[in-house]
Short mmCIF file of C-alpha atoms and ligand atoms in Angstrom, two decimals:
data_model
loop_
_atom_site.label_atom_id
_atom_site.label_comp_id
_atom_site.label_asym_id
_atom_site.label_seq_id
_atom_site.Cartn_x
_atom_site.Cartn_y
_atom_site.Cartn_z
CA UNK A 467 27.12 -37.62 -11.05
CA UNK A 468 26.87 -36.67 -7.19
CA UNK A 469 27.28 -33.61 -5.60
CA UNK A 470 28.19 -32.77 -1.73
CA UNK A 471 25.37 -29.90 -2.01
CA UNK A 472 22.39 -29.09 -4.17
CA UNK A 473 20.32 -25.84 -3.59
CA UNK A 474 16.99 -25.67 -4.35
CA UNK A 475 16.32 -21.95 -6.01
CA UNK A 476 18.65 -19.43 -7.51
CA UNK A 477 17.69 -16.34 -5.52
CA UNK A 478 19.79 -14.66 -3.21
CA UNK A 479 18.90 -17.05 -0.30
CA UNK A 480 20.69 -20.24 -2.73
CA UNK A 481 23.37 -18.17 -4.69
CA UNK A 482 24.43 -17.10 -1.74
CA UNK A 483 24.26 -21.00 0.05
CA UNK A 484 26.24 -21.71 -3.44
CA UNK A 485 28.88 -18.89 -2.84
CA UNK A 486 29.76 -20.22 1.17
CA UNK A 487 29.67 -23.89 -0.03
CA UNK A 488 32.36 -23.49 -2.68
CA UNK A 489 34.24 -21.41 -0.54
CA UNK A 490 34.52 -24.44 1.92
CA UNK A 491 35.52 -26.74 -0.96
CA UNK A 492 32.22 -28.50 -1.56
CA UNK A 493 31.24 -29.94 -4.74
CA UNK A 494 27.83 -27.35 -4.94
CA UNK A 495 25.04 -26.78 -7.84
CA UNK A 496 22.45 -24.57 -7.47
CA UNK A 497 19.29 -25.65 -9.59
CA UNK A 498 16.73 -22.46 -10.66
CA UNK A 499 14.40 -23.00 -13.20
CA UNK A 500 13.28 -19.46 -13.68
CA UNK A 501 15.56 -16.47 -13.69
CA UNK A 502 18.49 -17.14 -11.48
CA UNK A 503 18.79 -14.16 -8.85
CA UNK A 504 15.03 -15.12 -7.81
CA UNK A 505 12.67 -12.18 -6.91
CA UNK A 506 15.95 -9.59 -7.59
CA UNK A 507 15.54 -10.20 -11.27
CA UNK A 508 11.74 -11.71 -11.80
CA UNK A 509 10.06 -9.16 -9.51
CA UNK A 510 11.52 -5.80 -9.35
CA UNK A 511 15.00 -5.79 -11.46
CA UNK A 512 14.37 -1.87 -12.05
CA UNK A 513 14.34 -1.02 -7.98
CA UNK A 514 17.02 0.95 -6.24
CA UNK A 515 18.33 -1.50 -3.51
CA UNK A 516 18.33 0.96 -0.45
CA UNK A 517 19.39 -0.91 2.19
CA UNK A 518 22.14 -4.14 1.31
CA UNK A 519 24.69 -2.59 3.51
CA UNK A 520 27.75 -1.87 1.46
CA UNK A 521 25.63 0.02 -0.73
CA UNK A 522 24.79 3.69 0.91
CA UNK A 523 23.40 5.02 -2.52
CA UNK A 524 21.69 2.11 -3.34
CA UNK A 525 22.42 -0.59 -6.19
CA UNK A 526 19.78 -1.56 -9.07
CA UNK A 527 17.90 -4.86 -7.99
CA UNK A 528 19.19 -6.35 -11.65
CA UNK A 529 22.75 -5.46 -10.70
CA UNK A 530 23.07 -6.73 -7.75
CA UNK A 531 21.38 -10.47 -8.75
CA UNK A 532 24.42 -10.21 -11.68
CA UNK A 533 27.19 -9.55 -8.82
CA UNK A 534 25.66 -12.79 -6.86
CA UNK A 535 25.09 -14.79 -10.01
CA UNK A 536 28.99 -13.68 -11.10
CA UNK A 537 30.52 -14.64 -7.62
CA UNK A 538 28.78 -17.88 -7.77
CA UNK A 539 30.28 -18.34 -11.29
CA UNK A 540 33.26 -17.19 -10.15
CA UNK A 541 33.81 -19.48 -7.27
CA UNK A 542 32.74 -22.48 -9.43
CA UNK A 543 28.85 -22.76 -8.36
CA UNK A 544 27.60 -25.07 -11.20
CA UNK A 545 24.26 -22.99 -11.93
CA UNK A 546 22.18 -25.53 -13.61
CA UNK A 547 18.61 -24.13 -15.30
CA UNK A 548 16.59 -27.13 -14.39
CA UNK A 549 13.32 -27.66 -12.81
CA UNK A 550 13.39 -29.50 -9.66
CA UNK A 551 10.55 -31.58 -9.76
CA UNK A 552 10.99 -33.50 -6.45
CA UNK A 553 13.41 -34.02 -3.22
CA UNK A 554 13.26 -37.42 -1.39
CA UNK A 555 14.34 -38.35 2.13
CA UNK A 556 17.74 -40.15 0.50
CA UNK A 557 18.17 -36.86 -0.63
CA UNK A 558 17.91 -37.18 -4.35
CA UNK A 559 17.33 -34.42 -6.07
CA UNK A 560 14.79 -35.12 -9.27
CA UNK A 561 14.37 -32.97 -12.49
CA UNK A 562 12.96 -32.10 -15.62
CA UNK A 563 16.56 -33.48 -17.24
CA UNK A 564 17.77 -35.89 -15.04
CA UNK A 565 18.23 -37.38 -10.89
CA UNK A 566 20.80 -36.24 -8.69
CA UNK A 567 22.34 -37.71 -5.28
CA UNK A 568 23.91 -35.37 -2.85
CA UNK A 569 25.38 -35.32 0.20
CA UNK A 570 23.34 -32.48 1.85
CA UNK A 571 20.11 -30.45 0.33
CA UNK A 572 19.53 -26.61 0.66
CA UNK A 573 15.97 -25.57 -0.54
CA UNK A 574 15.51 -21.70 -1.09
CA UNK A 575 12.30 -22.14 -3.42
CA UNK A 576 11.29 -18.41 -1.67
CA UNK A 577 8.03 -17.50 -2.19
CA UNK A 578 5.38 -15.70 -5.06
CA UNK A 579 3.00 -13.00 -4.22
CA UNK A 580 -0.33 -13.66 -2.86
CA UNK A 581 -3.90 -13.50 -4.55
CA UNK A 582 -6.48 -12.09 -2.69
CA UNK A 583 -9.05 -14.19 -4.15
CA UNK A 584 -11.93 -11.38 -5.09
CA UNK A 585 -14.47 -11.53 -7.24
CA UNK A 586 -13.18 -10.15 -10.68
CA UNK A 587 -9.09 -10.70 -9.92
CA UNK A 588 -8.42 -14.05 -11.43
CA UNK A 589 -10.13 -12.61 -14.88
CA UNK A 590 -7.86 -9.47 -15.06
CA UNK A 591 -4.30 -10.95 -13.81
CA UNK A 592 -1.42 -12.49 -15.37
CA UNK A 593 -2.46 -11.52 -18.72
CA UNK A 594 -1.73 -7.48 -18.76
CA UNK A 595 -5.41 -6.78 -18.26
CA UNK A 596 -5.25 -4.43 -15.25
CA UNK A 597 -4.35 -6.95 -12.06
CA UNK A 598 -0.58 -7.23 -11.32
CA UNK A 599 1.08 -8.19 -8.05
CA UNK A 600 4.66 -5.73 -8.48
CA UNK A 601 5.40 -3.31 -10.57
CA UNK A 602 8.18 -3.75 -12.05
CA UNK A 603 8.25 -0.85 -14.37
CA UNK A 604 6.60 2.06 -13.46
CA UNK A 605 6.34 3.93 -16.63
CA UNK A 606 4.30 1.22 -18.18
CA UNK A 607 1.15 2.84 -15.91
CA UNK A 608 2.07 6.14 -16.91
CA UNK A 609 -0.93 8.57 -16.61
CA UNK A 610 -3.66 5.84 -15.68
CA UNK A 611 -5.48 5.62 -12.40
CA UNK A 612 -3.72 2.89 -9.95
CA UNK A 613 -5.25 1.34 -7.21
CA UNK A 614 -2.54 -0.23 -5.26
CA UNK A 615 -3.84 -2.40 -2.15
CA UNK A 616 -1.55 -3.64 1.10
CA UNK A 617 -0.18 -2.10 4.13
CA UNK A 618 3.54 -3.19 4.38
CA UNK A 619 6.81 -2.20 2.40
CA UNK A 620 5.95 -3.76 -0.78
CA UNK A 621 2.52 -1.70 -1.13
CA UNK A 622 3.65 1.46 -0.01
CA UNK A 623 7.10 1.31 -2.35
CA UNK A 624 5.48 0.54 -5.19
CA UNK A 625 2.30 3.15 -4.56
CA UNK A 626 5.33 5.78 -3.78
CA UNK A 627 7.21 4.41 -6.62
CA UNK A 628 4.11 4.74 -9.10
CA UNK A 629 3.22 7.63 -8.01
CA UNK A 630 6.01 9.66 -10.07
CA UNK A 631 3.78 8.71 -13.23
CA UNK A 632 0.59 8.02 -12.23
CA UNK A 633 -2.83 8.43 -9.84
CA UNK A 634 -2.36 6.50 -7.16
CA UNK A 635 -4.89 5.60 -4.48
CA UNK A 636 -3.62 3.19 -1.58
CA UNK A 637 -6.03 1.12 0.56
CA UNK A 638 -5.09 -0.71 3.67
CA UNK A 639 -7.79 -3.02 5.80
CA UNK A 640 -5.87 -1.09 8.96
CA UNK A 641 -5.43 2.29 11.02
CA UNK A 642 -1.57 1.68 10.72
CA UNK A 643 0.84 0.49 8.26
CA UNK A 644 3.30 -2.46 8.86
CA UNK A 645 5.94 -0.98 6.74
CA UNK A 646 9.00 0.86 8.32
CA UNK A 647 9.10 4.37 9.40
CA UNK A 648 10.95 5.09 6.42
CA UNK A 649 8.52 4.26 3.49
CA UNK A 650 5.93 5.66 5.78
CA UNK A 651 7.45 8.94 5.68
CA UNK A 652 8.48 8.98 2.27
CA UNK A 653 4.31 8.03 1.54
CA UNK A 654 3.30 10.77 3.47
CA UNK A 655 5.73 13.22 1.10
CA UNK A 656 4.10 11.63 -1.97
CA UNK A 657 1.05 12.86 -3.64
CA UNK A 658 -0.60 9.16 -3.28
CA UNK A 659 -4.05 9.45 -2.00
CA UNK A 660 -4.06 6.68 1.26
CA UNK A 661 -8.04 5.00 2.11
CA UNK A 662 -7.14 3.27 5.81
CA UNK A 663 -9.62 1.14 7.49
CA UNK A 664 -10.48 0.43 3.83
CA UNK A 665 -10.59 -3.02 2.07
CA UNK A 666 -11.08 -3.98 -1.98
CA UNK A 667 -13.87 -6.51 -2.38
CA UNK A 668 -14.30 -6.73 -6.48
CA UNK A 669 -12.38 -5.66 -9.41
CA UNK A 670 -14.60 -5.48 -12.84
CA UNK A 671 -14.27 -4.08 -16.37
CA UNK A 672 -15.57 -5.46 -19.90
CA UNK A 673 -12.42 -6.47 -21.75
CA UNK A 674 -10.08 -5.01 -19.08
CA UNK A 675 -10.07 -3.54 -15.48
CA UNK A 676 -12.53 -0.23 -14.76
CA UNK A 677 -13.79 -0.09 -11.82
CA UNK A 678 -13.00 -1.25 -8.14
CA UNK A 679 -15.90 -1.70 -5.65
CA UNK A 680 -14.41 -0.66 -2.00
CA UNK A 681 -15.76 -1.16 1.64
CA UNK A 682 -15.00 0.99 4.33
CA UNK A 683 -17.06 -0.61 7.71
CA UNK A 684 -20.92 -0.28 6.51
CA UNK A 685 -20.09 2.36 3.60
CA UNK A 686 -19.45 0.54 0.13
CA UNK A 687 -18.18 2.80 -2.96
CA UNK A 688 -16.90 2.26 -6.36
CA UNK A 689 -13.88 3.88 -7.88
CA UNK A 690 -13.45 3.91 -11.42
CA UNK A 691 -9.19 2.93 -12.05
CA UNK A 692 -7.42 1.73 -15.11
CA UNK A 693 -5.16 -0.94 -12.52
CA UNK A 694 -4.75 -2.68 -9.75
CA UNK A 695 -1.79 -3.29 -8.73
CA UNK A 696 -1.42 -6.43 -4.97
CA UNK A 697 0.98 -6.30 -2.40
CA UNK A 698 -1.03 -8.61 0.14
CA UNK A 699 1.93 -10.67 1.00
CA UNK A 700 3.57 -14.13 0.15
CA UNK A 701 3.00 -17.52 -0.15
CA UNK A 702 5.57 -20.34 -0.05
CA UNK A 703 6.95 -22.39 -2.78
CA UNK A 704 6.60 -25.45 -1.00
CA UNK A 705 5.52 -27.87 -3.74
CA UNK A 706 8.09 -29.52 -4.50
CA UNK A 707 8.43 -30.72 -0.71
CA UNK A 708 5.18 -31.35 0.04
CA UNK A 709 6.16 -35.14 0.17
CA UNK A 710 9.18 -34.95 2.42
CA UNK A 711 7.06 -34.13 5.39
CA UNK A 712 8.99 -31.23 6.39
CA UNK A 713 8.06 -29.47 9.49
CA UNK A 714 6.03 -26.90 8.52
CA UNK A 715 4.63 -23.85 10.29
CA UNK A 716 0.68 -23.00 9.59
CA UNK A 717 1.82 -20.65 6.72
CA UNK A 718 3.71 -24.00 5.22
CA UNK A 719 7.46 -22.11 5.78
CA UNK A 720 9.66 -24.56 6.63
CA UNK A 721 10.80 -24.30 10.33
CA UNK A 722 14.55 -24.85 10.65
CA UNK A 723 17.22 -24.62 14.18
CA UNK A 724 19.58 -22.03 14.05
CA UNK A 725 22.01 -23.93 11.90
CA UNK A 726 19.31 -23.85 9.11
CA UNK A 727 18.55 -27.44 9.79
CA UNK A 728 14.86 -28.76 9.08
CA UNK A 729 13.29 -31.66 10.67
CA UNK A 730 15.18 -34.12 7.95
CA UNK A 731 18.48 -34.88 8.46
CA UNK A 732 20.68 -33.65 5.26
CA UNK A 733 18.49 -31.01 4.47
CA UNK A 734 18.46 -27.17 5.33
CA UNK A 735 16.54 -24.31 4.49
CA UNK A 736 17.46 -20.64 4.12
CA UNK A 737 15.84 -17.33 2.84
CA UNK A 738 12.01 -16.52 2.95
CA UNK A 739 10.89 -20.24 2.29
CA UNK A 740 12.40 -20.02 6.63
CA UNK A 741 9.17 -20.33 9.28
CA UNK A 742 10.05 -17.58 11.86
CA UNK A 743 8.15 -15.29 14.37
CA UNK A 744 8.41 -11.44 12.81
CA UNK A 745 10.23 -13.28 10.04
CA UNK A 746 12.30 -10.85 7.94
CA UNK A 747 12.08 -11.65 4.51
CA UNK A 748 14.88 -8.94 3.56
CA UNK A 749 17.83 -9.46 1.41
CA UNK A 750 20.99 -9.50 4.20
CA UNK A 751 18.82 -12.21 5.99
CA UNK A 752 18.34 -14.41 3.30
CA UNK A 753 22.02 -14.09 2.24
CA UNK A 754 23.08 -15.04 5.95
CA UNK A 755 20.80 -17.78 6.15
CA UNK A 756 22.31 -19.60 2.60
CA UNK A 757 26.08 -18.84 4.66
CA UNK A 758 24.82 -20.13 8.04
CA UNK A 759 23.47 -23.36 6.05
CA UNK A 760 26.60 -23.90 3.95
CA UNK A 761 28.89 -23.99 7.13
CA UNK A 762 26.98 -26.07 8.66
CA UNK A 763 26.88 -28.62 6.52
CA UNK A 764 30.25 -28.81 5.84
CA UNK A 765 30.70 -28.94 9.74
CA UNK A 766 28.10 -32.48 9.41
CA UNK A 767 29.92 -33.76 6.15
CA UNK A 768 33.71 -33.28 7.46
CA UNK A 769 33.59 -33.02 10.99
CA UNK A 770 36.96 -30.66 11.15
CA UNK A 771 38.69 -31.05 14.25
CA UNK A 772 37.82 -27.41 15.32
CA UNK A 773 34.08 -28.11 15.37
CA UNK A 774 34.65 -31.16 17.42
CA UNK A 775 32.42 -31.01 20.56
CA UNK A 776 34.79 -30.74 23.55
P1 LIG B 841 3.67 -8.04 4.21
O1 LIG B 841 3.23 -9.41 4.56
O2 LIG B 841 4.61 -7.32 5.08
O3 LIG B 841 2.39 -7.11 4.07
C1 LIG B 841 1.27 -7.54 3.40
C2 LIG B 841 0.17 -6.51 3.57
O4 LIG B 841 -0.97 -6.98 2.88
C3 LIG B 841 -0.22 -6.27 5.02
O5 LIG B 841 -0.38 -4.92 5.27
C4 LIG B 841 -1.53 -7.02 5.14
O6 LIG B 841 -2.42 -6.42 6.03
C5 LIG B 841 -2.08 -6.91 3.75
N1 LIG B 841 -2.97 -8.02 3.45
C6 LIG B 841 -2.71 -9.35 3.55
N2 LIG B 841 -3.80 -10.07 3.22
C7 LIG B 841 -4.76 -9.16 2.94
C8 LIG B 841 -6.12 -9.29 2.57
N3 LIG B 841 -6.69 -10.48 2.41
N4 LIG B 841 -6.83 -8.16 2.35
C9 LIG B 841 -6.24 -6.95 2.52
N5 LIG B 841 -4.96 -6.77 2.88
C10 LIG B 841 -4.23 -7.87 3.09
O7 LIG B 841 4.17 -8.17 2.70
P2 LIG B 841 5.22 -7.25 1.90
O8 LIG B 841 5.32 -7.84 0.55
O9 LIG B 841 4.87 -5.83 1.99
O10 LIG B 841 6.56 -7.48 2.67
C11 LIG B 841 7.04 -8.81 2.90
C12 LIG B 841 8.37 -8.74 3.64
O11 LIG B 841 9.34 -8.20 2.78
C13 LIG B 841 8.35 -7.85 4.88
O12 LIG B 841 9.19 -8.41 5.85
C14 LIG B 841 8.91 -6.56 4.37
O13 LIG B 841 9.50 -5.79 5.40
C15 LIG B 841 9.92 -7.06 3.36
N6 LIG B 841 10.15 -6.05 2.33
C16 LIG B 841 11.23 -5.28 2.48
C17 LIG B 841 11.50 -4.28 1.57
C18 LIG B 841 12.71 -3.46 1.78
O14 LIG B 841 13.54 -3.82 2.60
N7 LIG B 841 12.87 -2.37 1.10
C19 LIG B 841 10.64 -4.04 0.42
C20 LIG B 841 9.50 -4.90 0.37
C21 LIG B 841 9.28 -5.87 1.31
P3 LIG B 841 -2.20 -6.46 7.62
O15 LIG B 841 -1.09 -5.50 7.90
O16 LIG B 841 -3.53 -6.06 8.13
O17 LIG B 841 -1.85 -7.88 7.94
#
């Protein structure tokens, strides 16, 4: 069974690829082996969506990845919960269940959080033992000391976010923050206690996290916390295309032209798997990226007379 389109990843980036492609009449699947809605539902399904326009009060992370996930549905997106294991160059789509042939290939894999790679981190995280990359619900640190570490929008939501039911301490390696004015300000307002020029070299603890040790230029210190809680950034889900030779910024995002094309022909890219100078890994860009990727495929696959060059 062929399909004109498959998309790589069910977050926002390929539900919303899926939404554009159906809407043009193409036979589309969307393949997600985790949660579909990506980071909206796996990362922080509790936050308040400020800024999606259309949504000046803000919409729960959860219920917004259920509106994309029902519009897919709705405009008969197959959503198929299968792990893509490879992509080739014919573009054949290979999974856990089965091998696919399409006519075009969208991959919106996104990204994961990044580890910092300290002494002490990889002993404490991913097993509830005091290292966690998001925070996905804030009561679950209620009255404990949090250390949260990172300079951009991610660290200084969740430290302003945690901070309604816990301790929070926020250290960036910087003078300034990267994040917008906005989450500045609101940080500012908080009670979290902010250590600039500041960076987080060890975690340790017997059965579970205790005690950071911090630097500050020549003066080292250890705080005693009960978590730790990284927003250092992202790193790629490029696996599953490490073989298609892809061009590839240094980062490994894929760089694409402004039709969302990669360096194979068939193949697009959209949402924050996208190589780009001051990249904005937001929401409305990833969204416009799956459209602009849809249209143009079904420009390549039916050449309609009104996208005929003159
Ligand atoms: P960013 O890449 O923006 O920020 C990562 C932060 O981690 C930076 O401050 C960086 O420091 C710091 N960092 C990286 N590596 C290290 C290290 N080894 N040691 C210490 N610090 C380190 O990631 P975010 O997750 O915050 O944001 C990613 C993107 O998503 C951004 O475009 C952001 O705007 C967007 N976003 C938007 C939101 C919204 O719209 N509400 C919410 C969350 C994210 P340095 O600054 O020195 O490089």
């Amino acid at each position: 069974m062929g399909y004109d389109v498959i998309v790589v990843g069910g977050g926002p980036a390929g539900l919303s690829a899926g939404i554009f492609c159906a809407e043009r009449g193409l036979r589309v699947a969307v393949f997600e082996s985790g949660s579909f809605g990506g980071a909206l539902r796996a990362i922080y399904p509790n936050k308040l969506v400020l800024n999606y326009p259309g949504f000046p009060a803000g919409i729960k992370a959860r219920e917004l990845a259920e509106l994309f996930i029902k519009q897919a549905r709705d405009y008969g997106v197959e959503l198929r919960r299968e792990r893509v294991l490879e992509i080739t160059r014919e573009l054949r789509v290979k999974t856990d269940a089965g091998e696919y042939p399409a006519r075009a290939i969208v991959i919106a894999t996104g990204t994961r959080p990044r580890e910092l790679g300290i002494p002490g981190e990889a002993e404490f995280n991913y097993a509830d033992l005091g290292v966690y990359y998001s925070a996905p619900e804030p009561e679950r640190f209620s009255g404990k000391k949090v250390l949260v570490v990172g300079g951009g929008d991610s660290a200084l939501e969740t430290a302003v976010e945690l901070s309604r039911v816990a301790r929070v301490t926020l250290v960036h390696r910087r003078e300034e923050f990267r994040a917008v004015a906005r989450n500045v300000e609101r940080l500012r307002q908080s009670g979290v206690e902010v250590l600039l020029n500041t960076e987080l070299e060890e975690i340790g603890g017997s059965e579970k996290v205790e005690w950071v040790r911090l630097r500050r230029g020549e003066e080292e210190f250890t705080r005693r916390v009960d978590a730790v809680v990284l927003a250092v950034g992202h790193v790629p889900n490029s696996e599953i295309f490490a073989k298609l030779g892809l061009e590839c910024d240094s980062d490994g995002r894929i760089k694409t032209d402004a039709a969302q094309r990669t360096s194979v022909k068939g193949i697009y890219a959209a949402g924050d798997i996208v190589s780009g100078v001051g990249h904005l890994e937001l929401l409305v860009v990833a969204v416009a990226q799956g459209a602009v990727a849809a249209h143009n495929i079904y420009m390549e696959l039916y050449e309609p007379y009104w996208a005929q060059r003159r």
